[in-house]
Coordinates of C-alpha atoms and ligand atoms in Angstrom, one line a residue:
M29 CA -59.2 -84.7 2.6
T30 CA -57.0 -86.6 0.3
Q31 CA -54.7 -84.9 -2.3
A32 CA -57.1 -86.1 -5.0
Q33 CA -60.1 -84.6 -3.3
V34 CA -58.2 -81.3 -2.9
E35 CA -57.6 -81.3 -6.6
H36 CA -61.2 -81.9 -7.5
K37 CA -62.8 -79.4 -5.1
K38 CA -63.5 -75.9 -6.3
I39 CA -60.8 -73.9 -4.6
L40 CA -60.3 -70.2 -4.9
T41 CA -56.8 -70.0 -6.1
A42 CA -54.2 -67.3 -5.3
P43 CA -53.9 -64.5 -6.4
A44 CA -57.7 -64.2 -6.1
M45 CA -58.9 -61.0 -4.4
L46 CA -60.5 -61.6 -1.0
G47 CA -62.9 -59.2 0.7
M48 CA -62.6 -58.2 4.3
L49 CA -65.2 -56.3 6.2
G50 CA -63.5 -54.4 8.9
G51 CA -60.0 -52.8 9.2
G52 CA -58.9 -53.5 12.8
Q53 CA -56.0 -55.5 14.0
L54 CA -57.8 -58.8 13.3
G55 CA -58.2 -57.7 9.7
R56 CA -54.6 -56.7 9.6
F57 CA -53.5 -60.2 10.6
F58 CA -55.8 -61.6 8.1
V59 CA -54.2 -59.5 5.3
I60 CA -50.8 -60.6 6.4
A61 CA -51.9 -64.3 6.3
A62 CA -53.6 -63.9 2.9
H63 CA -50.5 -62.1 1.5
E64 CA -48.2 -64.9 2.7
M65 CA -50.5 -67.4 0.9
G66 CA -50.5 -65.4 -2.3
Y67 CA -53.9 -63.8 -2.1
Q68 CA -54.9 -60.2 -2.5
V69 CA -57.2 -58.4 -0.1
T70 CA -59.7 -55.5 -0.4
V71 CA -60.6 -54.1 3.0
L72 CA -63.8 -52.1 3.7
D73 CA -63.5 -49.8 6.7
P74 CA -64.6 -46.1 7.2
D75 CA -61.3 -45.2 8.9
K76 CA -58.7 -44.0 6.5
N77 CA -56.0 -45.0 9.0
S78 CA -57.4 -48.5 9.8
P79 CA -54.6 -51.0 10.6
A80 CA -55.8 -53.5 8.0
G81 CA -56.7 -50.8 5.4
K82 CA -53.1 -49.5 5.5
I83 CA -51.6 -52.7 4.3
A84 CA -54.4 -54.0 2.1
D85 CA -54.1 -54.2 -1.7
V86 CA -57.2 -52.1 -1.9
H87 CA -58.8 -50.1 0.9
I88 CA -62.4 -48.9 0.3
C89 CA -63.0 -46.2 2.8
A90 CA -66.7 -46.3 3.4
N91 CA -69.3 -47.4 5.9
F92 CA -70.2 -51.1 6.2
D93 CA -73.7 -50.5 4.7
D94 CA -72.6 -48.3 1.8
V95 CA -74.4 -49.8 -1.1
S96 CA -72.0 -48.6 -3.8
A97 CA -68.9 -49.8 -1.8
L98 CA -70.5 -53.2 -1.3
E99 CA -71.3 -53.4 -5.1
K100 CA -67.7 -52.5 -5.9
M101 CA -66.4 -55.2 -3.6
A102 CA -68.9 -57.7 -5.0
A103 CA -67.5 -57.0 -8.5
T104 CA -63.9 -57.5 -7.5
C105 CA -63.7 -59.9 -4.6
Q106 CA -64.4 -63.6 -4.9
A107 CA -65.1 -64.4 -1.3
F108 CA -65.9 -62.4 1.8
T109 CA -65.2 -62.5 5.5
T110 CA -65.3 -60.2 8.5
E111 CA -63.2 -59.3 11.5
F112 CA -65.8 -57.1 13.2
E113 CA -68.9 -58.6 14.7
N114 CA -70.9 -55.5 14.4
V115 CA -70.8 -55.4 10.7
P116 CA -74.4 -55.2 9.5
A117 CA -75.7 -58.7 8.9
A118 CA -77.7 -57.2 6.0
S119 CA -74.4 -56.3 4.2
L120 CA -73.2 -59.9 4.5
E121 CA -76.6 -61.2 3.3
K122 CA -76.4 -58.8 0.2
L123 CA -72.9 -60.0 -0.6
A124 CA -74.0 -63.7 -0.2
H125 CA -76.3 -63.3 -3.3
T126 CA -73.2 -63.3 -5.5
S127 CA -70.2 -64.5 -3.5
T128 CA -69.1 -66.9 -0.9
V129 CA -69.5 -65.3 2.6
C130 CA -68.2 -66.9 5.7
P131 CA -69.3 -66.6 8.4
S132 CA -72.9 -66.4 7.3
A133 CA -75.1 -63.4 7.9
N134 CA -77.2 -65.6 10.2
S135 CA -74.3 -66.6 12.5
V136 CA -73.1 -63.0 12.7
A137 CA -76.6 -61.8 13.5
I138 CA -76.8 -64.2 16.4
A139 CA -73.3 -63.4 17.7
Q140 CA -73.8 -59.6 17.6
N141 CA -76.9 -59.6 19.7
R142 CA -76.5 -60.9 23.3
V143 CA -80.2 -61.8 23.5
L144 CA -80.2 -63.9 20.4
E145 CA -76.8 -65.3 21.4
K146 CA -77.7 -66.4 24.9
N147 CA -81.0 -67.8 23.8
F148 CA -79.3 -69.7 21.0
I149 CA -76.7 -71.2 23.3
K150 CA -79.3 -72.1 25.9
D151 CA -81.7 -73.6 23.3
A152 CA -78.7 -75.6 21.9
G153 CA -78.6 -77.3 25.3
L154 CA -75.3 -75.7 26.3
P155 CA -74.8 -74.3 29.8
V156 CA -75.0 -70.4 30.3
A157 CA -75.0 -68.2 33.3
P158 CA -78.6 -67.5 34.6
F159 CA -80.0 -64.4 32.8
A160 CA -83.1 -62.4 32.1
V161 CA -83.8 -60.3 29.0
I162 CA -84.6 -56.7 29.8
N163 CA -86.7 -54.9 27.2
T164 CA -88.2 -52.3 29.5
M165 CA -87.8 -51.0 33.1
Q166 CA -90.6 -53.4 34.2
D167 CA -88.5 -56.4 33.3
L168 CA -85.8 -55.6 35.9
P169 CA -86.5 -58.1 38.8
D170 CA -86.9 -56.9 42.4
D171 CA -84.3 -57.4 45.0
A172 CA -85.5 -60.9 45.9
S173 CA -84.2 -62.2 42.6
S174 CA -81.4 -64.7 42.7
L175 CA -79.9 -62.9 39.7
Y176 CA -78.4 -60.2 42.0
P177 CA -75.6 -59.3 42.3
A178 CA -75.6 -59.1 38.5
I179 CA -74.1 -57.6 35.4
L180 CA -76.4 -55.5 33.1
K181 CA -75.1 -55.9 29.6
V182 CA -76.4 -54.0 26.5
A183 CA -77.6 -56.5 23.9
R184 CA -75.8 -54.7 21.0
F185 CA -72.4 -53.1 20.4
G186 CA -70.8 -53.9 23.7
Y187 CA -67.1 -55.0 23.7
D188 CA -64.1 -55.1 26.0
G189 CA -66.4 -54.6 29.0
K190 CA -68.0 -51.6 27.5
G191 CA -71.8 -51.4 27.8
Q192 CA -71.7 -53.3 31.1
A193 CA -72.5 -52.3 34.7
R194 CA -72.2 -54.3 37.9
V195 CA -75.4 -54.0 39.9
K196 CA -76.3 -55.2 43.4
N197 CA -80.0 -54.6 43.4
Q198 CA -83.0 -53.4 41.4
A199 CA -82.3 -49.7 42.1
E200 CA -78.8 -50.0 40.8
A201 CA -80.0 -51.9 37.8
Q202 CA -82.6 -49.2 37.1
K203 CA -80.0 -46.5 37.2
A204 CA -77.7 -48.5 34.9
F205 CA -80.6 -49.2 32.5
V206 CA -81.3 -45.5 32.3
E207 CA -77.6 -44.8 31.6
F208 CA -77.8 -47.3 28.8
R209 CA -80.7 -45.3 27.4
Q210 CA -83.0 -48.2 28.1
E211 CA -81.6 -50.1 25.2
I212 CA -82.4 -53.8 25.3
C213 CA -80.2 -55.5 27.8
V214 CA -79.4 -58.8 29.4
L215 CA -79.2 -59.0 33.2
E216 CA -76.8 -61.8 34.0
K217 CA -76.0 -63.3 37.4
M218 CA -72.6 -62.4 38.6
L219 CA -70.7 -65.6 39.0
P220 CA -67.7 -66.4 41.3
L221 CA -65.3 -67.3 38.5
D222 CA -62.5 -69.6 39.2
L223 CA -61.1 -69.3 35.7
E224 CA -61.9 -68.1 32.2
V225 CA -61.0 -70.2 29.2
S226 CA -61.6 -70.0 25.5
V227 CA -61.5 -72.2 22.4
V228 CA -60.9 -70.8 18.9
L229 CA -61.8 -73.2 16.1
A230 CA -62.2 -73.3 12.3
R231 CA -65.1 -75.1 10.6
D232 CA -65.2 -75.6 6.9
A233 CA -68.1 -75.9 4.5
E234 CA -68.0 -79.7 4.7
G235 CA -68.3 -79.6 8.5
R236 CA -64.7 -80.5 9.3
I237 CA -63.4 -78.8 12.5
A238 CA -59.9 -77.9 13.6
A239 CA -59.9 -76.6 17.1
F240 CA -56.9 -74.8 18.7
P241 CA -55.9 -75.8 22.2
T242 CA -58.0 -74.4 25.1
A243 CA -56.5 -71.2 26.3
E244 CA -56.7 -69.7 29.8
N245 CA -57.6 -66.0 30.0
S246 CA -57.3 -63.3 32.6
H247 CA -59.0 -59.9 32.2
L248 CA -58.2 -56.5 33.6
N249 CA -61.0 -53.9 33.7
G250 CA -63.1 -56.2 31.4
I251 CA -60.4 -56.3 28.8
L252 CA -58.3 -59.4 28.0
D253 CA -54.9 -59.1 29.6
I254 CA -53.1 -62.4 29.4
S255 CA -53.8 -65.7 27.5
I256 CA -51.9 -68.8 28.4
A257 CA -51.9 -71.8 26.1
P258 CA -52.4 -74.5 26.9
A259 CA -54.7 -73.6 29.8
R260 CA -53.3 -74.7 33.2
T261 CA -56.3 -76.7 34.2
S262 CA -57.5 -80.3 34.1
E263 CA -57.4 -82.3 30.9
V264 CA -61.1 -83.0 31.5
L265 CA -62.1 -79.4 31.6
K266 CA -60.0 -78.5 28.6
A267 CA -61.6 -81.4 26.6
N268 CA -65.1 -80.3 27.8
A269 CA -64.4 -76.8 26.5
Q270 CA -63.3 -78.3 23.1
A271 CA -66.4 -80.4 22.9
L272 CA -68.8 -77.6 23.8
A273 CA -67.2 -75.2 21.3
K274 CA -67.5 -77.9 18.6
K275 CA -71.1 -78.6 19.4
L276 CA -71.9 -74.9 19.3
A277 CA -70.2 -74.5 15.9
E278 CA -72.2 -77.5 14.6
K279 CA -75.6 -76.2 15.9
L280 CA -74.9 -72.9 14.3
D281 CA -73.8 -74.7 11.1
Y282 CA -70.9 -72.3 11.4
V283 CA -68.4 -71.9 8.5
G284 CA -65.4 -69.8 9.4
V285 CA -63.3 -69.1 12.5
L286 CA -65.2 -69.0 15.8
G287 CA -64.1 -67.9 19.2
V288 CA -65.9 -69.3 22.2
E289 CA -65.4 -67.8 25.7
F290 CA -66.2 -69.9 28.8
F291 CA -66.5 -69.3 32.5
V292 CA -65.3 -71.9 34.9
V293 CA -67.1 -72.1 38.2
G294 CA -66.0 -75.0 40.3
K295 CA -66.4 -78.1 38.1
D296 CA -69.0 -76.3 35.9
L297 CA -68.1 -74.9 32.5
L298 CA -70.5 -72.2 31.1
V299 CA -70.5 -70.6 27.7
N300 CA -70.0 -66.8 28.1
E301 CA -70.1 -65.5 24.6
I302 CA -69.1 -66.3 21.0
A303 CA -67.2 -64.2 18.5
P304 CA -67.9 -64.9 14.7
R305 CA -64.2 -64.2 13.8
P306 CA -60.7 -64.8 15.0
H307 CA -60.4 -64.0 18.7
N308 CA -57.9 -62.0 20.8
S309 CA -57.3 -65.1 22.9
G310 CA -56.3 -66.9 19.8
H311 CA -53.4 -64.5 19.0
Y312 CA -51.0 -67.0 20.5
T313 CA -51.6 -69.2 17.5
I314 CA -49.6 -66.8 15.3
D315 CA -46.4 -67.8 17.1
A316 CA -47.1 -71.1 18.7
C317 CA -49.3 -73.2 16.3
I318 CA -48.5 -74.8 13.0
T319 CA -51.4 -72.9 11.4
N320 CA -52.6 -69.7 12.9
Q321 CA -56.2 -68.6 13.3
F322 CA -55.9 -66.0 10.4
E323 CA -54.5 -68.5 7.9
Q324 CA -57.3 -70.8 8.9
Q325 CA -59.8 -68.0 8.1
V326 CA -58.2 -67.7 4.6
R327 CA -58.3 -71.5 4.2
V328 CA -62.0 -71.8 5.0
M329 CA -63.1 -68.9 2.7
T330 CA -61.1 -70.2 -0.2
G331 CA -62.1 -73.8 0.2
L332 CA -58.6 -75.0 1.0
P333 CA -58.3 -77.8 3.5
L334 CA -57.8 -76.7 7.1
G335 CA -54.3 -76.6 8.4
S336 CA -53.1 -78.3 11.6
P337 CA -54.0 -76.4 14.7
D338 CA -51.3 -78.2 16.8
L339 CA -49.3 -76.2 19.3
H340 CA -45.6 -76.5 18.8
S341 CA -44.6 -74.4 21.9
N342 CA -46.2 -73.3 25.1
A343 CA -47.3 -69.7 24.8
V344 CA -48.2 -66.7 26.9
M345 CA -49.8 -63.8 25.1
V346 CA -50.1 -60.3 26.7
N347 CA -52.1 -57.4 25.3
I348 CA -50.5 -54.0 25.1
L349 CA -53.1 -51.2 25.6
G350 CA -52.8 -47.5 25.0
D351 CA -52.5 -47.2 28.8
S352 CA -48.8 -48.2 28.5
W353 CA -48.1 -44.9 26.8
F354 CA -49.9 -42.9 29.5
S355 CA -48.4 -44.6 32.5
N356 CA -45.0 -43.5 31.0
A357 CA -46.0 -39.8 31.2
K358 CA -44.5 -37.7 33.9
S359 CA -46.9 -34.9 33.3
A360 CA -50.2 -34.6 31.5
R361 CA -48.6 -32.1 29.1
E362 CA -45.9 -34.5 27.9
K363 CA -46.3 -35.3 24.3
I364 CA -47.6 -38.7 23.4
D365 CA -44.8 -39.3 20.9
T366 CA -42.3 -39.1 23.6
L367 CA -44.1 -41.8 25.6
E368 CA -43.5 -44.8 23.4
P369 CA -43.1 -47.9 25.6
S370 CA -39.6 -49.5 25.8
W371 CA -39.9 -51.8 22.9
N372 CA -36.1 -52.5 23.0
M373 CA -36.6 -54.0 26.5
A374 CA -39.2 -56.4 25.0
F375 CA -36.9 -57.3 22.1
G376 CA -34.3 -58.1 24.6
H377 CA -36.1 -61.4 25.4
A378 CA -35.0 -63.9 22.8
N379 CA -38.3 -65.9 22.8
L380 CA -40.7 -62.9 22.8
K381 CA -42.6 -62.0 19.6
L382 CA -43.9 -58.4 19.5
H383 CA -46.8 -57.5 17.3
L384 CA -47.8 -53.8 17.0
Y385 CA -51.0 -52.9 15.1
G386 CA -49.9 -49.6 13.5
K387 CA -52.5 -47.5 15.3
H388 CA -51.4 -43.9 15.4
E389 CA -53.2 -42.8 18.5
P390 CA -52.8 -44.6 21.8
R391 CA -55.9 -44.3 24.0
Q392 CA -56.8 -45.7 27.4
G393 CA -58.2 -49.2 26.9
R394 CA -57.3 -49.3 23.2
K395 CA -55.6 -52.4 22.0
M396 CA -52.3 -51.2 20.4
G397 CA -50.5 -54.5 20.1
H398 CA -49.6 -57.7 21.9
F399 CA -46.6 -59.9 22.5
T400 CA -46.3 -63.7 22.9
V401 CA -43.6 -65.4 24.7
I402 CA -43.1 -69.0 23.5
G403 CA -41.0 -71.8 24.8
K404 CA -40.8 -75.4 25.8
D405 CA -41.0 -74.5 29.5
A406 CA -44.4 -73.1 30.3
D407 CA -43.4 -71.6 33.7
A408 CA -40.3 -69.9 32.2
A409 CA -42.5 -68.4 29.4
L410 CA -44.9 -67.0 31.9
N411 CA -42.1 -65.6 34.0
T412 CA -40.6 -63.8 31.0
A413 CA -44.0 -62.5 30.0
L414 CA -44.6 -61.0 33.4
I415 CA -41.1 -59.3 33.4
A416 CA -41.8 -57.9 29.9
R417 CA -45.2 -56.8 31.0
N418 CA -43.7 -54.7 33.7
Q419 CA -41.0 -53.3 31.3
L420 CA -43.8 -52.2 29.0
N421 CA -45.6 -50.4 31.8
I422 CA -48.6 -52.7 31.6
A423 CA -50.9 -52.2 34.6
T424 CA -50.4 -54.4 37.6
Y425 CA -53.2 -56.2 39.3
Ligands
LIG29 P1 -67.2 -58.4 26.3 O1 -68.0 -58.4 25.1 O2 -66.9 -57.1 26.8 O3 -66.0 -59.4 26.2 P2 -68.1 -60.3 28.4 O4 -69.5 -60.7 28.6 O5 -67.2 -61.4 27.9 O6 -68.1 -59.0 27.4 O7 -67.5 -59.7 29.7 C1 -66.2 -59.3 29.9 C2 -65.6 -59.9 31.1 O8 -66.3 -59.5 32.3 C3 -65.6 -61.4 31.1 O9 -64.5 -61.9 30.4 C4 -65.5 -61.7 32.6 O10 -64.2 -61.5 33.1 C5 -66.4 -60.6 33.2 N1 -67.8 -61.1 33.3 C6 -68.7 -61.0 32.4 N2 -69.9 -61.6 32.8 C7 -69.7 -62.1 34.0 C8 -70.5 -62.8 35.0 N3 -71.7 -63.1 34.7 N4 -69.9 -63.2 36.2 C9 -68.6 -62.8 36.4 N5 -67.8 -62.1 35.6 C10 -68.3 -61.8 34.4
LIG30 MG1 -65.9 -61.4 26.2

């Protein structure tokens, strides 16, 4: 976009009030980015201690489908976005009658339902792991099926490996299906993963796309543990991931920030899932890219031109879960507030950037913060990250 085009386009100018549905850490980083750019933010989240609500200009403490809260937001905010993929699509649709909403209710509705999501990806001609939709017990294939060993995943409300069970045969699948209260599920073939990678991109209302570099991800107990950017894999594979993510965004006519997770099996790249919001594997962009994923989210919703997604440093991001507090405990009775991880050790690394989300209560598996080590030398950054990981009591493999 030229300077003249920028001037003629309808741009929501700071200090306009932006509406954020969801008050988690992704919302908190959005508030920080918006504030730095001069905007104000109203956060809707039912938790009075939500990380984003605490630093927002206005926090409306209500459910995501609360009609009067949505009306209040519609009256004060000029554009809306979300950080939480389980926000009711109907709420986004309602807000879209009077305001700019990105991503759209339709994109969110697809991303929040594994059945719609997998069918969409497949119908768009993109590769996915073999799967079957399980509506009833009768849909679970018998032991002869090539889907086994498989993972049974609930269609709605699963995250960080929750709502998933690894099953070797029909009997195990039936047991897991009952445990999931026979909610609609997807039965997905378990793949021998060589690697997982992801691409976070921003797409604006005119269809321009700025994609961040492909990151390499490792998970622990189904939760993202480490992201390395750029991914240590072939240029061809990284470029393929970029191309597939862009194609998906275009097919969805997506406007906003989109996270796309991939599986790498041999030379094959398969789409795992999409997130209609900034993504945990894109946190490295805060410290290592010219524009970060949250600034990009602000830029898209306000009609500003996209910023450069270029990487200026190699980066290694490590998640800090509530587990770090507990593995410090010498006895179960020890008080949580005495178990704070050794932040000063982390601060001892000159190129480590620590980000804590302001959550009061550490719980096992709960994302409490992350750190990113940046540097010119990718191996040195990884080495420092692994040392800091140990110092903060982050579980070993
Ligand atoms: P979530 O919504 O919890 O992120 P995912 O479907 O991404 O759910 O699964 C979490 C992790 O579990 C993946 O990142 C991957 O490590 C592992 N996983 C999921 N599906 C498969 C599969 N079909 N084959 C092998 N590993 C898988
Ligand atoms: Mg995932």
